[in-house]
XYZ file of C-alpha atoms in Angstrom:
675
model
C 3.130 19.704 5.076
C 0.599 21.294 2.729
C -1.206 19.516 -0.102
C 1.152 20.846 -2.769
C 4.209 19.447 -1.000
C 2.685 16.133 0.049
C 3.807 13.272 -2.249
C 1.155 11.830 -4.528
C -0.124 8.273 -4.306
C 2.328 7.039 -6.934
C 5.295 8.525 -5.081
C 4.154 7.090 -1.736
C 3.720 3.637 -3.301
C 7.164 3.900 -4.870
C 8.691 4.818 -1.493
C 7.086 1.758 0.118
C 8.106 -0.753 -2.588
C 11.465 0.626 -3.733
C 12.407 3.038 -0.947
C 12.943 6.758 -0.589
C 15.579 8.622 -2.566
C 19.203 8.642 -1.427
C 20.654 11.848 -0.007
C 23.381 12.970 -2.436
C 24.733 15.361 0.190
C 25.749 12.497 2.483
C 29.565 12.424 2.454
C 29.589 8.777 3.557
C 27.280 7.775 0.699
C 29.895 5.950 -1.407
C 31.228 4.089 1.610
C 27.765 3.006 2.736
C 26.702 1.757 -0.700
C 29.971 0.028 -1.662
C 30.541 -3.696 -1.141
C 33.347 -5.439 0.738
C 34.875 -8.556 -0.872
C 32.511 -10.937 0.940
C 29.346 -9.121 -0.164
C 30.792 -8.757 -3.670
C 31.400 -12.519 -3.722
C 27.755 -13.023 -2.775
C 26.305 -10.468 -5.195
C 28.599 -11.085 -8.167
C 29.589 -14.680 -7.461
C 26.074 -16.060 -7.264
C 25.934 -16.334 -11.061
C 29.169 -18.280 -11.332
C 28.541 -20.553 -8.363
C 24.943 -21.248 -9.329
C 26.094 -22.336 -12.796
C 27.404 -25.452 -11.058
C 23.736 -26.508 -10.910
C 23.442 -26.803 -14.709
C 26.951 -26.498 -16.253
C 28.304 -29.831 -14.898
C 24.988 -31.493 -15.732
C 25.208 -30.446 -19.399
C 28.819 -31.627 -19.609
C 28.046 -34.932 -17.849
C 25.003 -35.601 -20.037
C 27.037 -34.960 -23.203
C 29.356 -37.873 -22.306
C 26.526 -40.398 -22.480
C 27.759 -43.895 -21.587
C 31.310 -42.619 -21.092
C 30.348 -40.884 -17.862
C 33.557 -41.655 -15.987
C 35.346 -39.287 -18.374
C 33.579 -36.554 -16.411
C 36.608 -36.616 -14.097
C 38.785 -35.397 -16.980
C 36.217 -32.797 -18.086
C 35.846 -31.590 -14.502
C 39.599 -31.136 -14.150
C 39.769 -29.293 -17.488
C 36.950 -27.016 -16.320
C 38.623 -26.231 -12.981
C 41.905 -25.338 -14.698
C 40.051 -23.116 -17.182
C 38.307 -21.274 -14.342
C 41.645 -20.358 -12.759
C 43.147 -19.332 -16.124
C 40.250 -16.955 -16.851
C 40.272 -15.632 -13.277
C 44.022 -14.941 -13.398
C 43.717 -13.059 -16.685
C 40.808 -10.996 -15.382
C 42.754 -10.116 -12.238
C 45.193 -8.312 -14.538
C 42.285 -6.468 -16.145
C 41.217 -5.351 -12.663
C 44.711 -3.940 -12.062
C 44.776 -2.086 -15.376
C 41.218 -0.717 -15.107
C 40.654 0.128 -11.415
C 37.510 2.146 -12.230
C 35.833 -0.794 -13.930
C 37.165 -2.896 -16.771
C 34.447 -5.119 -18.137
C 34.524 -6.490 -21.650
C 33.091 -3.293 -23.105
C 35.691 -0.985 -21.583
C 38.658 -3.245 -22.257
C 37.846 -3.805 -25.933
C 36.940 -0.128 -26.460
C 40.134 1.215 -24.897
C 42.633 -1.418 -26.025
C 41.262 -2.475 -29.436
C 38.767 -0.020 -30.967
C 35.447 1.652 -30.057
C 33.540 -0.502 -32.556
C 34.998 -3.745 -31.221
C 34.124 -2.479 -27.752
C 30.563 -1.866 -28.893
C 30.436 -5.414 -30.315
C 31.691 -6.783 -26.988
C 29.103 -4.694 -25.115
C 26.241 -5.938 -27.294
C 27.384 -9.525 -26.731
C 27.395 -8.932 -22.968
C 23.913 -7.397 -23.009
C 22.433 -10.472 -24.693
C 24.441 -12.746 -22.402
C 23.128 -11.014 -19.269
C 19.531 -11.323 -20.479
C 20.195 -15.036 -20.960
C 21.862 -15.177 -17.519
C 18.725 -13.852 -15.860
C 16.401 -16.136 -17.824
C 18.470 -19.308 -17.508
C 19.186 -18.816 -13.805
C 15.541 -18.348 -12.921
C 14.390 -21.161 -15.217
C 16.952 -23.497 -13.594
C 15.758 -22.389 -10.172
C 12.214 -23.267 -11.138
C 13.446 -26.691 -12.308
C 15.109 -27.268 -8.931
C 11.907 -26.362 -7.091
C 9.705 -28.551 -9.235
C 12.125 -31.495 -8.912
C 10.605 -31.832 -5.430
C 6.995 -31.621 -6.632
C 4.645 -34.001 -8.462
C 4.580 -33.841 -12.269
C 0.966 -32.663 -12.119
C 2.168 -29.319 -10.740
C 4.821 -28.704 -13.406
C 2.410 -26.561 -15.417
C 3.010 -23.834 -12.811
C 6.749 -23.714 -13.483
C 6.673 -20.808 -15.968
C 4.349 -18.617 -13.812
C 6.663 -19.198 -10.821
C 9.672 -18.263 -12.965
C 7.941 -15.065 -14.108
C 7.160 -14.192 -10.492
C 10.846 -14.734 -9.707
C 11.875 -12.217 -12.384
C 9.446 -9.650 -10.980
C 10.693 -10.086 -7.396
C 14.368 -9.815 -8.356
C 13.547 -6.712 -10.394
C 11.962 -5.001 -7.394
C 14.940 -5.955 -5.198
C 17.368 -4.338 -7.622
C 15.262 -1.220 -8.011
C 15.703 -0.723 -4.256
C 19.505 -0.618 -4.588
C 22.642 -2.741 -4.894
C 23.542 -3.252 -1.249
C 19.950 -3.918 -0.172
C 19.575 -6.640 -2.795
C 22.923 -8.277 -1.928
C 22.321 -8.374 1.837
C 19.116 -10.314 1.222
C 21.126 -13.000 -0.597
C 23.695 -13.734 2.110
C 21.734 -16.450 4.032
C 20.730 -18.195 0.799
C 24.275 -18.054 -0.542
C 25.834 -19.450 2.638
C 23.327 -22.300 2.932
C 24.179 -23.285 -0.661
C 27.924 -23.174 0.022
C 27.702 -25.177 3.252
C 25.319 -27.875 1.983
C 27.265 -28.435 -1.248
C 30.613 -28.405 0.535
C 29.245 -31.069 2.891
C 27.894 -33.132 -0.032
C 31.238 -33.055 -1.869
C 33.267 -33.894 1.237
C 30.821 -36.680 2.170
C 31.037 -38.215 -1.315
C 34.844 -38.234 -1.242
C 35.114 -39.564 2.337
C 32.551 -42.353 1.818
C 34.407 -43.521 -1.314
C 37.919 -42.816 -0.023
C 38.893 -46.470 -0.335
C 37.581 -46.624 -3.908
C 40.238 -44.277 -5.278
C 42.436 -46.938 -6.936
C 39.402 -48.687 -8.423
C 38.055 -45.421 -9.860
C 41.469 -44.596 -11.338
C 41.613 -48.044 -12.930
C 38.096 -47.603 -14.367
C 39.067 -44.232 -15.797
C 42.215 -45.623 -17.454
C 40.252 -48.546 -18.886
C 37.512 -46.224 -20.209
C 40.108 -44.038 -21.928
C 41.598 -47.113 -23.616
C 38.211 -48.512 -24.661
C 36.966 -45.131 -25.920
C 40.200 -44.622 -27.843
C 39.834 -48.042 -29.438
C 36.177 -47.420 -30.356
C 36.331 -43.752 -31.369
C 39.970 -43.202 -32.257
C 42.102 -40.300 -31.114
C 40.032 -37.715 -32.967
C 36.730 -39.202 -31.792
C 37.827 -39.302 -28.145
C 39.066 -35.720 -28.354
C 35.791 -34.656 -30.008
C 33.756 -36.340 -27.252
C 35.716 -34.595 -24.502
C 35.603 -31.294 -26.375
C 31.844 -31.507 -26.862
C 31.254 -32.210 -23.153
C 33.696 -29.452 -22.220
C 31.885 -27.033 -24.553
C 28.381 -27.948 -23.374
C 29.507 -27.062 -19.851
C 30.827 -23.667 -20.985
C 27.999 -21.914 -19.148
C 30.014 -22.659 -16.014
C 32.419 -19.809 -16.769
C 29.865 -17.055 -17.150
C 29.978 -14.623 -14.292
C 33.768 -14.589 -13.982
C 33.888 -11.263 -15.823
C 31.364 -9.760 -13.407
C 33.959 -8.525 -10.891
C 35.876 -6.405 -13.402
C 32.572 -5.021 -14.654
C 31.345 -4.240 -11.155
C 34.457 -2.581 -9.692
C 32.702 0.808 -9.231
C 30.440 -0.766 -6.594
C 33.305 -2.264 -4.554
C 34.828 -0.866 -1.370
C 38.152 0.996 -1.541
C 40.861 -0.048 -2.198
C 38.969 -1.349 -5.201
C 41.768 -3.254 -6.907
C 42.563 -5.313 -3.803
C 38.862 -5.865 -3.092
C 38.263 -6.896 -6.695
C 41.182 -9.330 -6.825
C 40.149 -10.863 -3.513
C 36.589 -11.255 -4.778
C 37.879 -12.872 -7.985
C 39.902 -15.363 -5.929
C 36.847 -16.254 -3.830
C 34.774 -16.767 -6.973
C 37.344 -18.860 -8.813
C 38.172 -21.105 -5.861
C 34.558 -21.725 -4.850
C 33.427 -22.395 -8.425
C 36.342 -24.675 -9.347
C 35.999 -26.750 -6.175
C 32.225 -27.033 -6.560
C 32.304 -28.052 -10.241
C 35.117 -30.574 -9.869
C 33.601 -31.874 -6.638
C 30.156 -32.401 -8.147
C 31.553 -34.091 -11.279
C 33.536 -36.417 -9.015
C 30.455 -37.147 -6.886
C 28.435 -37.990 -10.025
C 31.037 -40.620 -10.909
C 31.441 -41.983 -7.383
C 27.680 -42.486 -6.932
C 27.246 -43.596 -10.549
C 24.263 -41.259 -11.107
C 22.268 -41.204 -14.337
C 20.017 -38.585 -15.904
C 16.377 -39.003 -14.809
C 13.386 -37.402 -16.498
C 11.854 -34.550 -14.517
C 14.756 -34.309 -12.049
C 17.975 -32.346 -12.025
C 21.197 -34.344 -11.845
C 21.951 -32.851 -8.438
C 18.577 -34.031 -7.148
C 19.449 -37.550 -8.325
C 22.889 -37.286 -6.704
C 21.546 -36.167 -3.342
C 18.927 -38.925 -3.457
C 21.621 -41.564 -4.045
C 23.828 -40.015 -1.375
C 21.151 -40.141 1.336
C 19.676 -43.507 0.408
C 21.240 -45.169 3.481
C 20.269 -42.351 5.856
C 17.169 -42.325 8.019
C 14.170 -41.146 5.919
C 13.660 -37.964 7.919
C 17.311 -36.908 7.825
C 17.733 -37.792 4.159
C 14.613 -35.997 2.979
C 15.456 -33.017 5.153
C 18.935 -32.701 3.651
C 17.616 -33.041 0.099
C 14.923 -30.457 0.744
C 17.300 -27.888 2.266
C 20.009 -28.440 -0.372
C 17.698 -28.272 -3.379
C 15.859 -25.314 -1.873
C 19.185 -23.483 -1.519
C 19.969 -24.362 -5.148
C 16.616 -23.094 -6.304
C 16.889 -19.849 -4.380
C 20.503 -19.275 -5.418
C 19.580 -19.884 -9.047
C 16.786 -17.352 -8.698
C 19.093 -14.774 -7.213
C 21.955 -15.619 -9.586
C 19.976 -13.418 -11.923
C 21.370 -10.727 -9.625
C 24.582 -10.642 -11.662
C 22.611 -9.859 -14.796
C 20.813 -7.054 -12.985
C 24.015 -5.709 -11.377
C 26.314 -5.721 -14.407
C 23.903 -5.660 -17.351
C 22.525 -2.151 -16.687
C 26.093 -0.971 -16.052
C 27.092 -2.077 -19.558
C 24.005 -0.318 -20.941
C 24.949 2.847 -19.033
C 28.513 2.873 -20.304
C 27.407 2.297 -23.887
C 24.792 5.039 -23.537
C 27.444 7.463 -22.264
C 29.468 6.684 -25.392
C 26.344 7.249 -27.530
C 25.956 3.682 -28.778
C 22.568 3.389 -27.053
C 19.840 5.875 -25.994
C 21.120 8.320 -23.390
C 18.266 7.504 -20.995
C 20.107 4.274 -20.050
C 22.861 6.302 -18.363
C 20.380 7.990 -16.000
C 20.189 6.835 -12.379
C 17.071 6.721 -10.224
C 16.873 8.444 -6.831
C 18.011 5.107 -5.370
C 21.183 5.531 -7.483
C 20.521 2.498 -9.657
C 20.068 2.346 -13.417
C 16.304 1.997 -13.288
C 15.787 2.095 -17.061
C 18.442 -0.560 -17.554
C 16.989 -2.818 -14.865
C 13.515 -2.565 -16.387
C 14.929 -3.221 -19.867
C 16.672 -6.418 -18.733
C 13.585 -7.479 -16.814
C 11.429 -7.058 -19.919
C 13.932 -8.981 -22.066
C 14.037 -11.852 -19.565
C 10.234 -12.014 -19.381
C 9.945 -12.200 -23.179
C 12.616 -14.897 -23.400
C 11.071 -16.881 -20.550
C 7.698 -16.923 -22.295
C 9.238 -17.715 -25.688
C 11.282 -20.654 -24.325
C 8.668 -21.722 -21.771
C 11.497 -21.957 -19.273
C 13.112 -24.926 -21.055
C 16.641 -25.053 -19.623
C 17.941 -27.355 -22.376
C 16.918 -24.826 -25.026
C 18.272 -21.863 -23.071
C 21.645 -23.540 -22.451
C 22.111 -23.867 -26.213
C 21.687 -20.090 -26.568
C 23.899 -19.426 -23.572
C 27.673 -18.970 -23.158
C 28.470 -18.096 -26.803
C 28.370 -14.362 -26.177
C 30.348 -14.373 -22.967
C 33.229 -16.032 -24.801
C 33.081 -13.360 -27.500
C 33.694 -10.869 -24.699
C 36.387 -13.076 -23.124
C 38.283 -13.324 -26.417
C 38.121 -9.586 -27.172
C 39.189 -8.696 -23.626
C 42.157 -11.074 -23.688
C 43.166 -9.894 -27.171
C 43.103 -6.296 -25.965
C 45.248 -7.145 -22.947
C 47.774 -9.063 -25.084
C 48.035 -6.069 -27.397
C 48.466 -3.727 -24.438
C 51.305 -5.686 -22.818
C 53.110 -5.977 -26.129
C 52.831 -2.243 -26.800
C 53.842 -1.393 -23.217
C 56.769 -3.840 -23.071
C 59.289 -0.993 -22.859
C 57.736 0.472 -19.696
C 55.605 -2.199 -18.005
C 57.090 -4.217 -15.170
C 57.077 -8.018 -15.582
C 55.419 -7.578 -18.968
C 56.460 -11.042 -20.158
C 54.672 -12.751 -17.274
C 51.585 -10.587 -17.750
C 51.634 -11.154 -21.513
C 51.905 -14.906 -20.938
C 48.914 -14.949 -18.552
C 46.644 -13.040 -20.934
C 48.078 -14.921 -23.908
C 47.142 -18.254 -22.352
C 43.747 -16.778 -21.504
C 43.317 -15.740 -25.145
C 44.218 -19.198 -26.475
C 41.915 -20.958 -24.002
C 38.916 -18.673 -24.504
C 39.332 -18.543 -28.304
C 39.434 -22.339 -28.520
C 36.340 -22.622 -26.323
C 34.516 -19.992 -28.399
C 35.239 -21.866 -31.626
C 34.146 -25.199 -30.174
C 31.015 -23.713 -28.557
C 29.931 -22.079 -31.825
C 30.568 -25.276 -33.801
C 28.798 -27.519 -31.293
C 25.826 -25.252 -30.618
C 25.306 -23.506 -33.962
C 22.973 -26.022 -35.608
C 21.197 -26.717 -32.315
C 20.021 -23.101 -32.050
C 23.146 -21.163 -31.171
C 22.722 -19.234 -34.427
C 19.774 -17.440 -32.810
C 22.094 -15.818 -30.276
C 24.437 -14.654 -33.029
C 21.563 -13.225 -35.089
C 20.067 -11.320 -32.137
C 23.500 -9.972 -31.197
C 24.066 -8.850 -34.800
C 20.733 -7.015 -34.787
C 21.693 -5.220 -31.579
C 25.049 -4.267 -33.145
C 23.226 -2.836 -36.173
C 20.919 -0.836 -33.887
C 23.911 0.536 -31.970
C 25.512 1.705 -35.228
C 22.303 3.521 -36.244
C 21.981 5.167 -32.815
C 25.615 6.286 -32.836
C 25.283 7.769 -36.333
C 22.235 9.765 -35.241
C 23.980 11.125 -32.136
C 27.079 11.966 -34.185
C 24.949 13.880 -36.715
C 23.167 15.794 -33.958
C 26.496 16.452 -32.237
C 27.938 17.998 -35.382
C 24.912 20.259 -35.749
C 24.916 21.272 -32.096
C 28.624 22.084 -32.209
C 27.836 24.787 -34.789
C 26.074 26.636 -32.005
C 29.286 26.615 -29.964
C 30.521 29.332 -32.333
C 28.224 31.657 -30.396
C 30.279 31.324 -27.204
C 32.413 34.447 -26.825
C 30.701 36.252 -29.711
C 27.590 37.604 -27.967
C 28.365 41.246 -28.816
C 27.514 40.464 -32.444
C 23.885 39.815 -31.535
C 22.792 43.183 -30.270
C 23.317 42.835 -26.514
C 23.705 46.180 -24.708
C 27.275 46.961 -23.754
C 26.779 49.023 -20.572
C 28.242 47.035 -17.669
C 26.194 46.661 -14.505
C 27.327 48.533 -11.430
C 28.482 45.850 -9.015
C 27.069 47.627 -5.946
C 23.573 47.963 -7.406
C 21.358 45.320 -5.751
C 18.756 43.527 -7.903
C 15.166 44.565 -7.519
C 13.198 41.475 -6.460
C 9.936 43.021 -7.666
C 11.156 43.533 -11.248
C 10.364 41.018 -13.955
C 12.803 38.112 -13.799
C 13.691 35.420 -16.333
C 14.840 32.090 -14.923
C 16.710 30.341 -17.739
C 17.526 26.641 -17.543
C 20.952 25.857 -18.968
C 22.889 22.644 -19.402
C 26.498 23.782 -19.250
C 28.285 26.809 -20.645
C 27.986 25.995 -24.342
C 26.381 26.951 -27.618
C 22.969 25.592 -26.662
C 22.875 27.689 -23.504
C 24.105 30.839 -25.263
C 21.612 30.235 -28.084
C 18.767 29.978 -25.541
C 19.938 33.207 -23.883
C 20.151 35.089 -27.184
C 16.709 33.903 -28.288
C 15.292 34.981 -24.930
C 16.790 38.459 -25.301
C 15.868 38.698 -28.971
C 12.154 38.348 -28.268
C 11.927 39.861 -24.790
C 14.822 42.328 -24.743
C 14.602 44.636 -21.727
C 11.290 43.244 -20.531
C 13.338 41.437 -17.878
C 15.668 43.274 -15.529
C 16.924 40.189 -13.703
C 18.283 36.963 -15.132
C 18.632 33.811 -13.042
C 20.612 30.948 -14.572
C 19.528 27.573 -13.239
C 21.488 24.399 -13.935
C 20.933 20.872 -12.624
C 23.896 18.517 -12.665
C 22.671 15.013 -13.392
C 24.279 12.271 -11.312
C 24.457 9.556 -13.940
C 26.651 6.494 -14.414
C 29.639 8.637 -15.402
C 29.491 10.621 -12.147
C 28.533 8.013 -9.564
C 31.820 6.124 -9.595
C 33.812 7.740 -6.797
C 33.320 10.654 -4.355
C 35.734 12.974 -6.175
C 33.654 12.686 -9.370
C 30.609 14.022 -7.544
C 32.611 16.887 -6.039
C 34.066 17.717 -9.458
C 30.527 17.928 -10.851
C 29.546 20.455 -8.178
C 32.645 22.565 -8.880
C 31.887 22.491 -12.603
C 28.278 23.557 -12.048
C 29.301 26.553 -9.934
C 31.821 27.656 -12.576
C 29.455 27.266 -15.545
C 26.479 29.089 -14.048
C 28.859 31.772 -12.789
C 30.066 32.377 -16.352
C 26.505 33.080 -17.528
C 25.928 35.503 -14.667
C 29.197 37.328 -15.337
C 28.375 37.547 -19.051
C 25.026 39.287 -18.661
C 26.256 41.542 -15.844
C 28.749 42.937 -18.350
C 25.761 43.920 -20.484
C 23.707 45.657 -17.849
C 21.552 42.932 -16.303
C 21.209 41.848 -12.720
C 22.067 38.138 -12.578
C 22.131 35.212 -10.172
C 23.541 31.711 -10.582
C 21.691 28.756 -9.018
C 22.659 25.111 -9.336
C 21.783 21.745 -7.836
C 22.675 18.089 -8.284
C 20.236 15.221 -8.605
C 19.250 12.197 -10.622
C 16.312 13.841 -12.396
C 16.336 17.353 -13.888
C 12.563 17.784 -13.736
C 12.375 16.689 -10.100
C 15.166 19.028 -9.008
C 13.757 22.039 -10.859
C 10.304 21.399 -9.388
C 11.918 21.457 -5.920
C 13.721 24.738 -6.615
C 10.967 26.566 -8.509
C 8.741 27.543 -5.518
C 11.672 29.126 -3.677
C 12.806 31.064 -6.751
C 9.241 32.227 -7.416
C 9.071 33.403 -3.803
C 12.284 35.413 -4.177
C 11.235 36.817 -7.544
C 7.407 37.091 -7.570
C 7.350 38.156 -11.242
C 9.590 35.348 -12.452
C 9.008 33.451 -15.694
C 10.890 30.221 -16.351
C 12.453 29.490 -19.748
C 13.969 26.357 -21.209
C 15.533 25.606 -24.580
C 14.363 22.610 -26.573
C 16.017 21.136 -29.637
C 13.677 20.971 -32.636
C 14.458 18.545 -35.439
C 13.368 18.840 -39.044
C 11.276 15.691 -38.667
C 9.677 14.520 -35.432
C 9.997 10.743 -35.538
C 9.483 8.037 -32.931
C 13.191 7.215 -33.199
C 14.179 10.760 -32.210
C 11.701 10.788 -29.334
C 13.339 7.625 -27.957
C 16.877 8.981 -28.312
C 16.143 12.426 -26.825
C 14.455 13.055 -23.490
C 12.345 16.178 -24.270
C 12.505 17.075 -20.583
C 11.418 20.658 -21.256
C 7.897 19.479 -22.056
C 7.687 17.451 -18.844
C 9.022 20.389 -16.884
C 6.519 22.774 -18.461
C 3.617 20.501 -17.467
C 4.937 20.166 -13.905
C 5.395 23.914 -13.406
C 2.035 24.708 -15.007
C 0.359 22.508 -12.398
C 2.104 24.597 -9.738
C 0.884 27.844 -11.314
C 4.394 28.855 -12.406
C 4.769 30.227 -15.966
C 7.195 28.367 -18.220
C 8.060 29.243 -21.807
C 9.805 26.966 -24.287
C 12.544 28.358 -26.530
C 12.725 26.277 -29.740
C 16.259 25.678 -30.999
C 16.015 24.371 -34.549
C 18.952 22.409 -35.885
C 19.075 20.569 -39.168
C 21.456 19.498 -41.898
C 22.659 22.057 -44.407
C 22.975 25.021 -42.042
C 26.772 25.204 -41.811
C 26.713 28.961 -42.396
C 23.868 29.626 -39.984
C 25.104 31.086 -36.719
C 22.066 32.849 -35.354
C 19.542 30.671 -33.509
C 16.362 30.265 -35.444
C 13.155 30.996 -33.550
C 10.166 29.024 -34.627
């Protein structure tokens, strides 16, 4: 390999840390990267299951001296988990290509409500990452002296960085790493719950009597409304337990075929494991009569009480392994935020609510920009909150219930509208209707309970993101309207002075003649405008025209194998149209296309070969030029032509930019303006 082809230091470092690019030509690619139900349960279920480390604690603490009522709250929570899971299983059936809160609200309610749901999810996933890692740090430092607690935030920040690198390597690689941690957590907590129930098996009647007495006493002291308010507050403070249940419907594109069956099986695993764990832990808290202790998690206190009669070595060993599994699972529960958060960003970017760069995939076929964005948001929030779980829990769970409510409302509307054709529509309507009532009531109670305590911050930040999305969409819509004016040029090229003598088919191109290699992005007005500008200023200086198009494998393409094949077919057809067009006007032409995750990278790979075939080749690329060059426009548009020009210049290959000026007030302008 010569020096020009050898990767630079940055590329070699990237290959070591993140891994080499994935081969898009591998026909087994989708199968290899997809997840079976078990791995999906690990990767997507870690968030839900790990919430049992802080959700039950918040609910238990909210009961104060009425702790035995935790049995009622735990049962209410378990029932709610199954209600939400059942309603989301129907969403999985209706949206087999991925039906997270953004898609469901957009398709079944309205695009703007979908955007609102998407913005709520984005903020929720940032909070998921931050809260999970902060709780993991709490679990670790529950085992350490108070003098070392000053290191908690640095450890949490390191955790965010490590999880970020794992996800930049790819979905399956990051999930496989979690399996041992996940299984240790499941086994140790299952043992703890079973042990607590077996040891106190004979205490069942006494516990039931205590619970009945507490209900009577609390009713006498607080009244019916007061007792209901107490239970509702505890139930609401534990609402973080339900986050993560929507992750399966969001993450369907990464699941193994048949996706619907895999998704529903994964949802069942998640719901059952979470409900059993939450109800089991709440029961164990009551059976061992644990109380909140400063500087320790409630689970640490529980495991200490549970092993008090064991030999010191065995007891300490169990506590260490169990809390370590909690800490590690909480760290990697941030995985759900990194798996589903960037996917929401990608989908919103494809619909032009957010900058288009969020829909781009890296050569590892992950949304690198989205992952880095969520990582940055989590780092900022971690520093701002100093990893205080109590503060973060207040901000948490509001947004996920906004998404729950909108999704259930959309499904209720769908079943009602489809009642004439849908099978068993009454049963399906009832399931989503119950889900809507449950999630709406929780949302109202969570907002009321948490608003004055800081929940308003979440609503304000979400509103700001909604406002930003509206501004971004308006800009893209304005640009889209202006660009569509150029589409009038398609099919009307004779009006711009092109020669009309057709090329003799049997005449071979002369490789030694001057050749223009024109980059195009589909057969559209922008491509035709670039071609016409090229011919306007260079005319017959070029005898050969090569049309080069790179199909970008973004979030809209990398969903199933047939989407990738359809992209390749579309590329061949579009570049072929350009070649046929100019052949009819007397030019030799060739169509070249490729697929990849980065246009600049793919063109740089192809350029040396094309320059070898056509030694006198000059590359051309069109670039939109706006009336005003603002920072906002530079963020929303990629300006890849400039990057490509720099890359080819370094290789000694000439590249010329073709400015395509578009601006308001040019409705009558059809000819491309050269600047």
